[in-house]
Each structure stands twice: as C-alpha cells, then as structure tokens.
CSV table of C-alpha atoms in Angstrom, one decimal:
chain,number,residue,atom,x,y,z
A,24,MET,CA,-4.7,-34.7,-25.6
A,25,LYS,CA,-7.9,-34.8,-27.6
A,26,ILE,CA,-8.6,-32.5,-30.6
A,27,LEU,CA,-11.2,-30.6,-28.5
A,28,ASP,CA,-8.8,-30.0,-25.7
A,29,LYS,CA,-6.1,-28.8,-28.2
A,30,TYR,CA,-8.7,-26.5,-29.8
A,31,LEU,CA,-9.8,-24.9,-26.5
A,32,LEU,CA,-6.3,-24.6,-25.2
A,33,LYS,CA,-5.1,-22.9,-28.4
A,34,THR,CA,-8.0,-20.5,-28.5
A,35,PHE,CA,-7.6,-19.5,-24.9
A,36,LEU,CA,-3.8,-19.1,-25.2
A,37,VAL,CA,-4.0,-16.9,-28.2
A,38,THR,CA,-6.7,-14.7,-26.5
A,39,PHE,CA,-4.8,-14.7,-23.2
A,40,THR,CA,-1.5,-13.7,-24.7
A,41,THR,CA,-3.0,-10.9,-26.8
A,42,VAL,CA,-4.9,-9.5,-23.8
A,43,PHE,CA,-1.9,-9.8,-21.5
A,44,VAL,CA,0.4,-7.9,-23.8
A,45,ILE,CA,-2.2,-5.1,-24.3
A,46,LEU,CA,-2.9,-4.7,-20.6
A,47,PHE,CA,0.8,-4.9,-19.7
A,48,PHE,CA,1.5,-2.1,-22.1
A,49,ILE,CA,-1.3,0.0,-20.6
A,50,PHE,CA,0.0,-0.5,-17.1
A,51,ILE,CA,3.5,0.3,-18.2
A,52,LEU,CA,2.3,3.7,-19.4
A,53,GLN,CA,0.6,4.1,-16.0
A,54,THR,CA,3.9,3.4,-14.3
A,55,VAL,CA,5.7,5.9,-16.5
A,56,TRP,CA,3.1,8.5,-15.5
A,57,LEU,CA,3.5,7.6,-11.8
A,58,PHE,CA,7.3,8.2,-12.0
A,59,ILE,CA,7.2,11.0,-14.6
A,60,SER,CA,8.7,13.4,-12.1
A,61,GLU,CA,11.8,11.2,-11.8
A,62,LEU,CA,12.2,10.7,-15.5
A,63,ALA,CA,11.4,14.0,-17.1
A,64,GLY,CA,14.0,16.7,-17.2
A,65,LYS,CA,16.7,14.8,-15.4
A,66,ASP,CA,19.2,14.4,-18.2
A,67,LEU,CA,18.9,10.6,-18.2
A,68,ASP,CA,20.0,8.6,-21.2
A,69,LEU,CA,17.8,6.0,-22.9
A,70,LEU,CA,19.6,3.0,-21.3
A,71,LEU,CA,18.9,4.3,-17.8
A,72,VAL,CA,15.2,4.9,-18.6
A,73,VAL,CA,14.9,1.4,-20.1
A,74,LYS,CA,16.5,-0.2,-17.0
A,75,PHE,CA,14.2,1.9,-14.8
A,76,LEU,CA,11.2,0.5,-16.6
A,77,LEU,CA,12.5,-3.1,-16.6
A,78,PHE,CA,12.9,-3.1,-12.9
A,79,SER,CA,9.5,-1.6,-12.4
A,80,MET,CA,7.7,-4.1,-14.7
A,81,PRO,CA,7.4,-7.2,-12.4
A,82,ARG,CA,5.4,-5.3,-9.8
A,83,ILE,CA,2.7,-4.8,-12.5
A,84,ILE,CA,2.1,-8.6,-12.9
A,85,PRO,CA,-0.2,-9.0,-9.8
A,86,LEU,CA,-2.6,-6.5,-11.5
A,87,VAL,CA,-2.3,-7.6,-15.1
A,88,LEU,CA,-2.4,-11.4,-14.7
A,89,PRO,CA,-5.8,-11.9,-12.9
A,90,LEU,CA,-7.4,-9.3,-15.3
A,91,SER,CA,-6.0,-11.1,-18.3
A,92,VAL,CA,-7.3,-14.4,-17.1
A,93,LEU,CA,-10.7,-12.9,-16.5
A,94,LEU,CA,-11.0,-11.1,-19.8
A,95,ALA,CA,-9.5,-14.1,-21.8
A,96,SER,CA,-12.0,-16.5,-20.2
A,97,ILE,CA,-15.0,-14.3,-21.0
A,98,MET,CA,-13.9,-13.7,-24.6
A,99,THR,CA,-13.0,-17.4,-25.2
A,100,PHE,CA,-16.2,-19.0,-23.8
A,101,GLY,CA,-18.3,-16.1,-25.1
A,102,ASN,CA,-17.1,-16.7,-28.7
A,103,LEU,CA,-17.8,-20.4,-28.3
A,104,ALA,CA,-21.3,-19.8,-27.1
A,105,GLU,CA,-22.0,-17.1,-29.6
A,106,ASN,CA,-21.0,-19.3,-32.5
A,107,TYR,CA,-23.1,-22.2,-31.2
A,108,GLU,CA,-20.0,-24.3,-30.6
A,109,PHE,CA,-21.1,-25.0,-27.1
A,110,ALA,CA,-24.4,-26.2,-28.3
A,111,ALA,CA,-22.7,-28.6,-30.6
A,112,MET,CA,-20.5,-29.9,-27.8
A,113,LYS,CA,-23.5,-30.3,-25.5
A,114,SER,CA,-25.4,-32.2,-28.2
A,115,SER,CA,-22.4,-34.6,-28.4
A,116,GLY,CA,-22.6,-35.1,-24.6
A,117,ILE,CA,-19.7,-32.8,-23.6
A,118,SER,CA,-20.6,-30.7,-20.6
A,119,LEU,CA,-19.1,-27.4,-19.5
A,120,GLN,CA,-17.0,-29.0,-16.9
A,121,ARG,CA,-15.5,-31.3,-19.5
A,122,ALA,CA,-14.7,-28.4,-21.8
A,123,MET,CA,-13.1,-26.5,-18.9
A,124,ARG,CA,-10.9,-29.4,-17.8
A,125,VAL,CA,-7.8,-28.8,-19.9
A,126,LEU,CA,-8.0,-25.0,-19.1
A,127,ILE,CA,-8.3,-25.7,-15.4
A,128,ILE,CA,-5.0,-27.7,-15.6
A,129,PHE,CA,-3.5,-24.7,-17.4
A,130,ILE,CA,-4.7,-22.2,-14.8
A,131,PHE,CA,-3.4,-24.5,-12.1
A,132,VAL,CA,0.1,-24.4,-13.7
A,133,LEU,CA,-0.3,-20.6,-14.2
A,134,SER,CA,-1.1,-20.2,-10.6
A,135,ILE,CA,2.0,-22.0,-9.5
A,136,VAL,CA,4.1,-19.9,-11.9
A,137,ALA,CA,2.4,-16.7,-10.5
A,138,PHE,CA,3.2,-17.7,-6.9
A,139,TRP,CA,6.9,-18.4,-7.9
A,140,PHE,CA,7.0,-15.1,-9.7
A,141,ALA,CA,5.6,-13.2,-6.7
A,142,ASN,CA,7.9,-15.0,-4.3
A,143,ASN,CA,11.2,-14.7,-6.2
A,144,VAL,CA,11.1,-12.4,-9.2
A,145,ILE,CA,9.1,-9.5,-7.7
A,146,PRO,CA,11.2,-9.2,-4.5
A,147,PHE,CA,14.4,-9.3,-6.5
A,148,ALA,CA,13.1,-6.6,-8.9
A,149,GLU,CA,11.9,-4.4,-6.0
A,150,TYR,CA,15.4,-4.6,-4.5
A,151,LYS,CA,17.1,-3.8,-7.8
A,152,PHE,CA,14.6,-1.0,-8.4
A,153,VAL,CA,15.3,0.8,-5.1
A,154,ASN,CA,19.0,0.4,-5.5
A,155,PHE,CA,18.9,1.5,-9.1
A,156,ARG,CA,17.1,4.7,-8.1
A,157,LYS,CA,19.7,5.3,-5.4
A,158,ASN,CA,22.6,4.6,-7.8
A,159,ILE,CA,21.2,7.1,-10.2
A,160,ALA,CA,21.1,9.7,-7.5
A,161,GLN,CA,24.8,8.9,-6.6
A,162,ALA,CA,26.0,8.8,-10.2
A,163,LYS,CA,24.0,11.8,-11.3
A,164,PRO,CA,23.0,13.7,-8.1
A,165,ALA,CA,21.9,16.7,-10.2
A,166,MET,CA,19.0,14.7,-11.5
A,167,ALA,CA,17.1,15.7,-8.4
A,168,ILE,CA,17.4,19.4,-9.3
A,169,ALA,CA,15.9,21.0,-12.4
A,170,GLU,CA,16.9,24.4,-13.6
A,171,GLY,CA,14.8,27.5,-13.0
A,172,GLN,CA,12.4,26.0,-10.5
A,173,PHE,CA,12.3,25.0,-6.8
A,174,ASN,CA,13.0,21.3,-6.2
A,175,ASP,CA,11.8,19.6,-3.0
A,176,VAL,CA,14.8,17.7,-1.7
A,177,GLY,CA,14.4,16.4,1.8
A,178,THR,CA,14.2,19.3,4.2
A,179,TYR,CA,15.3,21.8,1.5
A,180,ASN,CA,13.7,23.6,-1.5
A,181,ILE,CA,16.6,24.2,-3.9
A,182,LYS,CA,16.5,26.4,-7.0
A,183,VAL,CA,19.4,26.9,-9.5
A,184,ASN,CA,19.7,29.2,-12.4
A,185,LYS,CA,22.0,26.9,-14.4
A,186,LYS,CA,23.6,23.5,-14.3
A,187,SER,CA,26.9,22.6,-16.0
A,188,GLY,CA,29.7,20.0,-15.8
A,189,GLU,CA,29.8,16.5,-17.1
A,190,ASN,CA,27.0,15.2,-14.8
A,191,GLY,CA,25.4,18.6,-14.2
A,192,ASN,CA,26.9,18.8,-10.7
A,193,ILE,CA,28.2,22.4,-11.1
A,194,LEU,CA,25.4,24.8,-10.0
A,195,THR,CA,25.2,28.6,-10.6
A,196,GLY,CA,22.8,31.0,-8.8
A,197,VAL,CA,21.7,28.8,-5.9
A,198,THR,CA,18.8,29.7,-3.7
A,199,ILE,CA,17.8,27.4,-0.9
A,200,HIS,CA,14.8,27.5,1.5
A,201,GLU,CA,15.3,25.4,4.5
A,202,LYS,CA,11.9,24.1,5.8
A,203,ALA,CA,10.8,25.0,9.2
A,204,ASN,CA,10.9,22.3,11.9
A,205,ASN,CA,7.9,20.8,13.5
A,206,PHE,CA,7.6,23.7,16.0
A,207,GLY,CA,8.1,26.4,13.3
A,208,GLU,CA,10.8,28.1,15.3
A,209,ASN,CA,13.3,29.0,12.5
A,210,LYS,CA,13.2,29.7,8.8
A,211,THR,CA,16.4,30.0,6.8
A,212,VAL,CA,17.1,31.3,3.3
A,213,ILE,CA,20.5,30.6,1.8
A,214,LYS,CA,21.8,32.3,-1.5
A,215,ALA,CA,25.1,31.4,-3.1
A,216,LYS,CA,26.9,32.5,-6.2
A,217,ASP,CA,27.7,28.9,-7.2
A,218,GLY,CA,28.0,25.4,-5.8
A,219,GLU,CA,28.9,21.8,-6.5
A,220,LEU,CA,27.3,18.5,-5.8
A,221,ILE,CA,29.7,15.8,-4.6
A,222,SER,CA,28.6,12.2,-4.1
A,223,ASN,CA,30.3,8.9,-3.3
A,224,GLU,CA,29.1,5.5,-4.3
A,225,LYS,CA,30.1,4.1,-0.9
A,226,SER,CA,28.2,6.8,1.0
A,227,SER,CA,24.5,7.6,1.2
A,228,ILE,CA,25.1,11.2,1.9
A,229,LEU,CA,25.1,13.8,-0.9
A,230,LYS,CA,27.3,16.8,-0.2
A,231,LEU,CA,26.4,20.3,-1.5
A,232,VAL,CA,29.3,22.8,-1.3
A,233,LEU,CA,28.2,26.4,-1.7
A,234,ASN,CA,30.6,29.3,-2.4
A,235,ASP,CA,30.4,33.1,-1.9
A,236,GLY,CA,27.0,33.5,-0.3
A,237,TYR,CA,24.9,34.7,2.6
A,238,TYR,CA,21.9,33.5,4.6
A,239,TYR,CA,19.0,34.9,6.5
A,240,GLN,CA,17.4,33.2,9.5
A,241,ASP,CA,14.2,34.3,11.1
A,242,VAL,CA,14.1,34.2,14.9
A,243,THR,CA,11.0,33.7,17.0
A,244,PRO,CA,11.3,35.5,20.3
A,245,LYS,CA,10.1,33.9,23.5
A,246,LYS,CA,8.1,37.0,24.4
A,247,TYR,CA,5.0,37.5,22.3
A,248,GLU,CA,5.3,41.3,22.2
A,249,ASP,CA,8.8,41.1,20.6
A,250,ARG,CA,7.5,39.0,17.6
A,251,SER,CA,6.1,42.0,15.9
A,252,LYS,CA,9.7,43.3,15.4
A,253,LEU,CA,10.5,40.3,13.1
A,254,PRO,CA,14.0,39.8,14.3
A,255,PHE,CA,16.4,37.8,12.1
A,256,ILE,CA,20.0,36.8,11.8
A,257,LYS,CA,22.1,37.6,8.7
A,258,GLY,CA,25.5,36.1,7.9
A,259,ALA,CA,27.9,35.7,5.0
A,260,PHE,CA,30.2,32.8,4.1
A,261,LYS,CA,32.9,32.0,1.6
A,262,LYS,CA,32.2,28.3,1.8
A,263,HIS,CA,29.3,26.4,3.2
A,264,ILE,CA,28.6,22.6,3.2
A,265,ILE,CA,25.1,21.0,3.3
A,266,ASN,CA,24.7,17.3,3.7
A,267,ILE,CA,21.6,15.7,2.1
A,268,ASP,CA,20.5,12.1,2.8
A,269,LEU,CA,20.1,10.3,-0.6
A,270,SER,CA,17.0,8.5,0.7
A,271,GLU,CA,15.3,11.9,0.7
A,272,LEU,CA,16.0,12.2,-3.0
A,273,ASN,CA,13.9,9.1,-3.7
A,274,LYS,CA,11.3,9.7,-1.0
A,275,VAL,CA,8.1,8.0,-2.0
A,276,ASP,CA,4.5,8.7,-0.9
A,277,ASP,CA,2.9,5.7,0.9
A,278,SER,CA,-0.5,6.7,-0.5
A,279,LYS,CA,0.6,5.9,-4.0
A,280,GLU,CA,1.2,2.3,-3.2
A,281,SER,CA,4.9,2.6,-4.0
A,282,ILE,CA,8.0,1.0,-2.6
A,283,ALA,CA,8.3,2.8,0.7
A,284,GLY,CA,8.9,-0.3,2.8
A,285,THR,CA,11.2,-3.3,2.5
A,286,ASN,CA,8.5,-5.9,2.9
A,287,ALA,CA,8.0,-6.0,-0.9
A,288,MET,CA,11.7,-7.1,-1.3
A,289,LEU,CA,11.3,-10.3,0.8
A,290,ASN,CA,10.2,-13.8,-0.1
A,291,VAL,CA,8.1,-16.0,2.1
A,292,ASN,CA,10.9,-17.4,4.2
A,293,GLU,CA,12.4,-14.0,4.7
A,294,LEU,CA,9.0,-12.5,5.7
A,295,ARG,CA,8.4,-15.3,8.2
A,296,TYR,CA,11.9,-14.7,9.8
A,297,THR,CA,11.3,-10.9,9.8
A,298,LEU,CA,7.9,-11.3,11.4
A,299,ASP,CA,9.3,-13.5,14.1
A,300,SER,CA,11.8,-10.8,15.0
A,301,LEU,CA,9.3,-8.0,14.9
A,302,ASN,CA,6.8,-9.9,17.1
A,303,LYS,CA,9.5,-10.7,19.7
A,304,ASN,CA,10.6,-7.0,19.6
A,305,LEU,CA,7.1,-5.8,20.1
A,306,ASP,CA,6.4,-8.2,23.0
A,307,ASN,CA,9.7,-7.3,24.8
A,308,GLU,CA,8.9,-3.6,24.5
A,309,ILE,CA,5.4,-4.1,25.9
A,310,VAL,CA,6.7,-6.0,28.9
A,311,SER,CA,9.5,-3.5,29.4
A,312,PHE,CA,7.2,-0.5,29.3
A,313,SER,CA,4.7,-2.2,31.6
A,314,GLU,CA,7.4,-2.9,34.3
A,315,ASN,CA,8.7,0.7,33.9
A,316,ILE,CA,5.3,2.4,34.2
A,317,ASN,CA,4.4,0.2,37.2
A,318,GLN,CA,7.6,1.3,39.0
A,319,ARG,CA,6.9,5.0,38.1
A,320,VAL,CA,3.3,5.0,39.5
A,321,GLY,CA,4.3,2.9,42.6
A,322,PHE,CA,2.5,-0.4,41.8
A,323,ARG,CA,4.0,-3.3,43.7
A,324,ARG,CA,3.8,-7.1,43.4
A,325,SER,CA,1.2,-9.0,45.3
A,326,SER,CA,3.8,-10.6,47.6
A,327,SER,CA,4.9,-7.1,48.6
A,328,LEU,CA,1.3,-6.2,49.4
A,329,VAL,CA,0.9,-9.3,51.5
A,330,ASN,CA,4.0,-8.4,53.5
A,331,ASP,CA,2.8,-4.9,54.0
A,332,LYS,CA,-0.5,-6.1,55.2
A,333,ALA,CA,1.3,-8.5,57.6
A,334,LYS,CA,3.0,-5.5,59.2
A,335,LYS,CA,0.9,-3.8,61.8
A,336,LYS,CA,0.8,-0.1,61.0
A,337,LYS,CA,-1.3,2.7,62.2
A,338,PRO,CA,-4.2,3.2,59.7
A,339,LEU,CA,-4.0,6.3,57.5
A,340,PRO,CA,-6.7,8.9,57.5
A,341,SER,CA,-9.1,9.1,54.6
A,342,ASP,CA,-7.8,12.6,53.7
A,343,LEU,CA,-4.1,12.3,53.3
A,344,LEU,CA,-3.6,16.0,52.7
A,345,SER,CA,-4.7,16.7,56.2
A,346,LEU,CA,-1.3,15.4,57.4
A,347,TYR,CA,0.4,18.4,55.8
A,348,ASN,CA,0.3,22.2,56.2
A,349,ASN,CA,-0.9,24.5,53.4
A,350,LYS,CA,2.5,25.0,51.8
A,351,GLU,CA,3.3,21.3,51.8
A,352,LYS,CA,-0.2,20.6,50.3
A,353,VAL,CA,0.6,22.9,47.4
A,354,ASP,CA,4.0,21.2,46.8
A,355,VAL,CA,2.4,17.7,47.0
A,356,LEU,CA,-0.4,18.6,44.5
A,357,LYS,CA,2.1,20.2,42.1
A,358,MET,CA,4.3,17.1,42.2
A,359,ALA,CA,1.3,14.8,41.7
A,360,SER,CA,0.1,16.9,38.8
A,361,SER,CA,3.6,16.8,37.2
A,362,ASN,CA,3.8,13.0,37.7
A,363,VAL,CA,0.4,12.5,36.1
A,364,THR,CA,1.3,14.7,33.1
A,365,SER,CA,4.6,13.0,32.7
A,366,ASN,CA,3.1,9.5,32.8
A,367,ILE,CA,0.3,10.4,30.4
A,368,PHE,CA,2.9,11.8,27.9
A,369,SER,CA,5.0,8.7,28.3
A,370,ILE,CA,1.9,6.4,27.8
A,371,GLU,CA,0.8,8.3,24.7
A,372,SER,CA,4.2,8.4,23.1
A,373,THR,CA,4.8,4.7,23.8
A,374,GLN,CA,1.3,3.9,22.5
A,375,LYS,CA,2.1,5.7,19.2
A,376,ASP,CA,5.4,3.8,18.9
A,377,LEU,CA,3.7,0.5,19.6
A,378,LYS,CA,1.0,1.3,17.0
A,379,ASP,CA,3.7,2.0,14.4
A,380,LYS,CA,5.4,-1.3,15.1
A,381,GLN,CA,2.1,-3.2,14.9
A,382,ARG,CA,1.4,-1.4,11.6
A,383,ASP,CA,4.8,-2.6,10.3
A,384,ILE,CA,4.0,-6.1,11.4
A,385,ASN,CA,0.6,-5.9,9.6
A,386,LYS,CA,2.3,-4.7,6.4
A,387,HIS,CA,4.7,-7.7,6.5
A,388,LEU,CA,1.8,-10.1,7.0
A,389,THR,CA,-0.1,-8.5,4.2
A,390,ALA,CA,2.9,-8.9,1.9
A,391,LEU,CA,3.1,-12.6,2.9
A,392,TYR,CA,-0.5,-13.3,2.2
A,393,GLU,CA,-0.5,-11.4,-1.1
A,394,LYS,CA,1.9,-13.9,-2.6
A,395,PHE,CA,-0.8,-16.6,-2.1
A,396,VAL,CA,-3.7,-14.3,-3.1
A,397,ILE,CA,-2.3,-13.7,-6.6
A,398,ALA,CA,-2.2,-17.5,-7.2
A,399,PHE,CA,-5.8,-18.0,-6.0
A,400,ALA,CA,-6.9,-14.9,-7.9
A,401,CYS,CA,-6.1,-16.6,-11.2
A,402,PHE,CA,-8.4,-19.5,-10.3
A,403,LEU,CA,-11.1,-17.2,-9.1
A,404,MET,CA,-11.1,-15.0,-12.2
A,405,PHE,CA,-11.2,-18.1,-14.5
A,406,PHE,CA,-14.2,-19.6,-12.7
A,407,ILE,CA,-15.9,-16.2,-12.9
A,408,GLY,CA,-15.0,-15.5,-16.5
A,409,ALA,CA,-15.5,-18.9,-18.2
A,410,PRO,CA,-19.2,-19.5,-17.0
A,411,LEU,CA,-20.0,-15.8,-17.5
A,412,GLY,CA,-18.8,-16.0,-21.1
A,413,ALA,CA,-21.0,-19.1,-21.6
A,414,ILE,CA,-24.0,-17.3,-20.1
A,415,ILE,CA,-23.8,-13.9,-21.9
A,416,ARG,CA,-22.9,-15.6,-25.2
A,417,LYS,CA,-20.9,-12.6,-26.5
A,418,GLY,CA,-17.3,-12.6,-27.6
A,419,GLY,CA,-15.0,-9.9,-29.0
A,420,LEU,CA,-14.1,-6.7,-27.2
A,421,GLY,CA,-17.5,-5.3,-26.5
A,422,LEU,CA,-19.7,-6.6,-23.6
A,423,PRO,CA,-16.9,-8.9,-22.3
A,424,ILE,CA,-14.7,-5.9,-21.5
A,425,VAL,CA,-17.5,-4.2,-19.7
A,426,PHE,CA,-18.1,-7.2,-17.4
A,427,ALA,CA,-14.4,-7.8,-17.0
A,428,VAL,CA,-13.6,-4.2,-16.0
A,429,LEU,CA,-16.6,-4.1,-13.5
A,430,ILE,CA,-15.6,-7.4,-11.8
A,431,PHE,CA,-11.9,-6.5,-11.7
A,432,ILE,CA,-12.5,-3.0,-10.3
A,433,THR,CA,-14.7,-4.6,-7.6
A,434,PHE,CA,-12.0,-7.1,-6.8
A,435,HIS,CA,-9.2,-4.5,-6.8
A,436,PHE,CA,-11.2,-2.0,-4.7
A,437,ILE,CA,-12.1,-4.6,-2.1
A,438,ASN,CA,-8.5,-5.8,-2.0
A,439,THR,CA,-7.0,-2.3,-1.6
A,440,PHE,CA,-9.6,-1.4,1.0
A,441,GLY,CA,-8.9,-4.6,3.0
A,442,LYS,CA,-5.2,-4.1,2.9
A,443,ARG,CA,-5.4,-0.5,4.1
A,444,LEU,CA,-7.9,-1.4,6.8
A,445,SER,CA,-5.8,-4.3,8.0
A,446,GLN,CA,-2.6,-2.2,8.1
A,447,GLU,CA,-4.3,0.3,10.4
A,448,GLY,CA,-5.6,-2.5,12.7
A,449,GLY,CA,-9.2,-2.4,11.5
A,450,MET,CA,-9.2,-6.1,10.8
A,451,THR,CA,-6.6,-9.0,10.8
A,452,PRO,CA,-4.1,-8.9,7.9
A,453,PHE,CA,-5.4,-12.4,6.8
A,454,MET,CA,-9.0,-11.1,6.4
A,455,GLY,CA,-7.8,-7.9,4.8
A,456,SER,CA,-5.7,-9.7,2.2
A,457,TRP,CA,-8.3,-12.5,1.4
A,458,MET,CA,-11.5,-10.4,1.8
A,459,SER,CA,-11.8,-9.8,-2.0
A,460,SER,CA,-11.4,-13.5,-2.7
A,461,PHE,CA,-13.9,-14.5,0.0
A,462,ILE,CA,-16.5,-12.0,-1.3
A,463,LEU,CA,-16.2,-13.0,-5.0
A,464,SER,CA,-15.9,-16.7,-4.5
A,465,PRO,CA,-19.7,-17.2,-4.1
A,466,LEU,CA,-20.1,-15.3,-7.4
A,467,ALA,CA,-17.8,-17.8,-9.1
A,468,ILE,CA,-19.8,-20.7,-7.6
A,469,LEU,CA,-23.1,-19.2,-8.6
A,470,LEU,CA,-22.0,-18.5,-12.2
A,471,THR,CA,-20.5,-22.0,-12.6
A,472,TYR,CA,-23.7,-23.6,-11.3
A,473,ARG,CA,-26.0,-21.5,-13.5
A,474,ALA,CA,-23.8,-22.1,-16.6
A,475,THR,CA,-23.8,-25.8,-16.0
A,476,ASN,CA,-27.6,-26.0,-15.8
A,477,ASP,CA,-28.0,-23.7,-18.9
A,478,ASN,CA,-29.6,-20.9,-16.8
A,479,GLY,CA,-29.4,-17.3,-17.6
A,480,LEU,CA,-27.4,-14.7,-15.7
A,481,ILE,CA,-30.5,-13.6,-13.8
A,482,ASN,CA,-33.7,-15.7,-13.4
A,483,PHE,CA,-36.3,-13.1,-14.1
A,484,ASP,CA,-39.1,-15.8,-13.7
A,485,ALA,CA,-38.1,-16.2,-10.0
A,486,ILE,CA,-38.8,-12.4,-9.6
A,487,THR,CA,-41.8,-11.9,-11.8
A,488,THR,CA,-43.8,-15.1,-11.0
A,489,PRO,CA,-44.4,-14.3,-7.3
A,490,ILE,CA,-45.4,-10.7,-8.2
A,491,SER,CA,-47.8,-11.9,-10.9
A,492,GLN,CA,-49.3,-14.5,-8.6
A,493,LEU,CA,-49.8,-11.8,-5.9
A,494,PHE,CA,-51.7,-9.5,-8.4
A,495,GLN,CA,-53.8,-12.5,-9.6
A,496,LYS,CA,-54.9,-13.3,-6.0
A,497,ILE,CA,-55.8,-9.7,-5.4
A,498,SER,CA,-57.9,-9.5,-8.5
A,499,GLU,CA,-59.6,-12.8,-7.7
A,500,ARG,CA,-60.4,-11.5,-4.2
A,501,PHE,CA,-62.1,-8.3,-5.3
A,502,SER,CA,-63.8,-9.5,-8.5
A,503,PRO,CA,-66.8,-11.3,-6.8
A,504,ALA,CA,-67.6,-8.2,-4.8
A,505,GLN,CA,-67.6,-6.2,-8.0
A,506,ASN,CA,-69.9,-8.7,-9.7
A,507,LYS,CA,-72.5,-8.6,-6.9
A,508,GLN,CA,-72.7,-4.8,-7.1
C-alpha cells in the first residue's frame, strides 16, 4: 500500500469512527426515549436496563452506518479539497478515482460486513429483545403497573394505590376498568381490596388474583326505550381471577416501526422458506374460497353446462317469478336477498383476510430486500459524499453536516415511504425497498462525473448564458428601429 493510500485510509477511518460513535450515541438516546414508558417507574435494576439497551442497539445500525459513511466522506474529501491537497495530487497526475480507490475497497468490505450484520446479528438481537421483554414481564409482572395511575394492560385499565412484596406483585386498592368490546355492549368496573400477580416462566398467561371486592357491569337493553333507565348488574366476590396475556403487556404500535412482527427475526434463508409457505397458503385459500363461492351461487363447470344443453327441456319464460303466486314470490325474493347479503359479507370478510395475508407477505419481502439495501446504501452514500466533499471544498462540522442531513433525510423518507406503500400493496416490495437507492443513484453518478471534471456543484453558466443571449437578441432586434426614429 502506497503512502497516499495509507494517508487517505487513516484520515477516513478516524473521521468515520468519530462520526459513527457520536451518531450511535444520539440514536441510542432516541431508543431510550421510544421505550421510556417501559423503563421509567418499573423498578428495574441497572443490569436489566443495560441488557435492554444492548439488545436494542443492533437495530440502530441500518440507520447509523449509511449516515456515518456519507458524513465521513464529505468531511474527509472536503478537508482535502479545502487544504489544497487535492490540487497537489492532481498536479502530480493523481485523479479523483485514483484517490478513491483504496476507500472503495474499504467500503466494499464494509458493505459485506453490513450485510452479514443485517442477516445474522440483527435477527438474533431482535429475537433476544422480544424474549427479554417477555421475561421481564414474567419475572417482574408488576412492572406493567405503576402506582397511583391507570395502566393500559391489554383489554384492562388497572390502577393500584400501593405495590408491595419482593417483586411488587402484592397490590392494594385495585380498580379495574374492562374495555368495551367492538360492539360496545358491556362495560365493567371491578374494585378489590387487594390482589396478587402470579406468573410462571413456562406460561405466557399472567394471573391476577383479586380478594374482597365487587363489580359493576352496564347492560345495554335490546329495546331503545329501556336504555334511558341505565340498567346494570352488581355483584360481590371473595376471590376473583383475571387472566392476562403477556403479549399484551409488551404490545407495540406498528406505526412506530417497532418489533411487532417476526420478520425482523429471520435471516435470508428463513425468510425465503417462510415466504414460500405464506405464498402457498395464500394460493390454497384463494382456490378454496373460489370453489366454495361458486358452489354457493350455483355456478357449474362447462361440462355440466354442455350436458344440460344436450338435454331437451322446455324453455323457461323470461320472467321466472310468473311461475309462482304472490306468497311464493315474496318467499323467493326474501331468500334471494338473504343469499346475496350472505355472499357479499363472505366475500368482503375473505377479501380482508386475503389482504392481511398479502400484507404479511409484503412485510417479509421488504425485510428480505432490506438486508441487501443496507449494503448498497454504504456504496451509494460514499459515491455521493466523496465527490460532494471535493466539490464544496469544505471540511469540519459546518456545511458538510447540512448536506449530509439533507441527503440522508431524503434517503430515509423515500425509503420509509416506499416500504409503507409496498406493504399496503401500492407498489411491489422490491420497488418499495429499492426506490430510495434508485432515486439517489443518478445523483451519485452526476456528482462523481462533475467532481472528476473539476466542475462545480451547479453550472450557473449553463443557466445564465442562454438567458443573456436571449436578451442580447431582443436588444439587437429593437435597436435599429429606435435609431431610425
């Protein structure tokens, strides 16, 4: 390795490492803020918090790594251009491509490492992260319930006046509001003197045992005129048991890009195997529903139709209802209306189910393509940042940060928009995952071309010259007329 290559590689590595550490720390703080509701006020010791953060760190790499490459490239080549080191290299016959050669090899190795990390480390960390949260809920079930406030736990809102016991599982002054179902038929309020949370590591069910309490349950009468009476049911109990699914304790909102699905826990081979099963399941359900709905509406195969046509039958009248009396006509129309309503409901419910399954397939495909996108993103950000730094000729933390943030926000926004759109079926998962790379690749090519030819970021002459020529022609056209006058 030549002295110039060593110098460029050392300069880039120092800048890249510094930027990566700073950005990684910033995104860790963002992760803490995202899960602050699970960490604050839950009586967790320092070791559990550290494990929680360690398992959540790998999922930050796909965001930090491309941004670090972009910012380090702009700062490194910006410093070289600002200090006229590029001018010295070019005067010695060393082009920009020659200066970038050793760094291109490094970025290539970094891309391979990024793909390996996304394919092996991140799925393992996601799996450990989900199970760690579940284990915390099993070991310390009271972490889901804070004192003196209502806590949303699955289908219940639970409030306790005081927690005691070794793990805070002894509850005093318990008030529970059971959420109404989808039809809003019943509302239940349960109050108990005390209670106890019981969990088992082998079970995913958390048991809440209540003692010495009573409950109120609103009843919605079928007759509208009776609803103004506000009837309810009141009862008392010595002991009452409520079973809570632990998955509800760690329920995550999909809109926050969290770990709601299992696709983030799978590597490439596992994703391909899962996708094959999901596609076969979807195809089988479509075929099964098609055959079922055809039988319900009375469709027959073509061979049956041919046999029916072969049989000589008396032609039916154009108005079939004329064959029945008035009472039979009413019965036929009611039956037809009921069948149509039933078939429409069946089609709509099946259509929703098929859309959910297709959305699940799209999410798995997106997770598969994302493992390759992160590797290509390192290349893309380097070929944007390196020529951009050589063009703007500014190093340090000023102008390079502005350009890096604008470019990365554009990349991340397009990437997020494409993934969301592809998951909902607006475009193919391949296009949704690679859309940001396809859009920014021409920018990388343009910047590299302009930096190689020592052109500026924007060629203002190409814009101003045609305008000035136009004004010159106009002035020449009207000037003789003015002279004659």
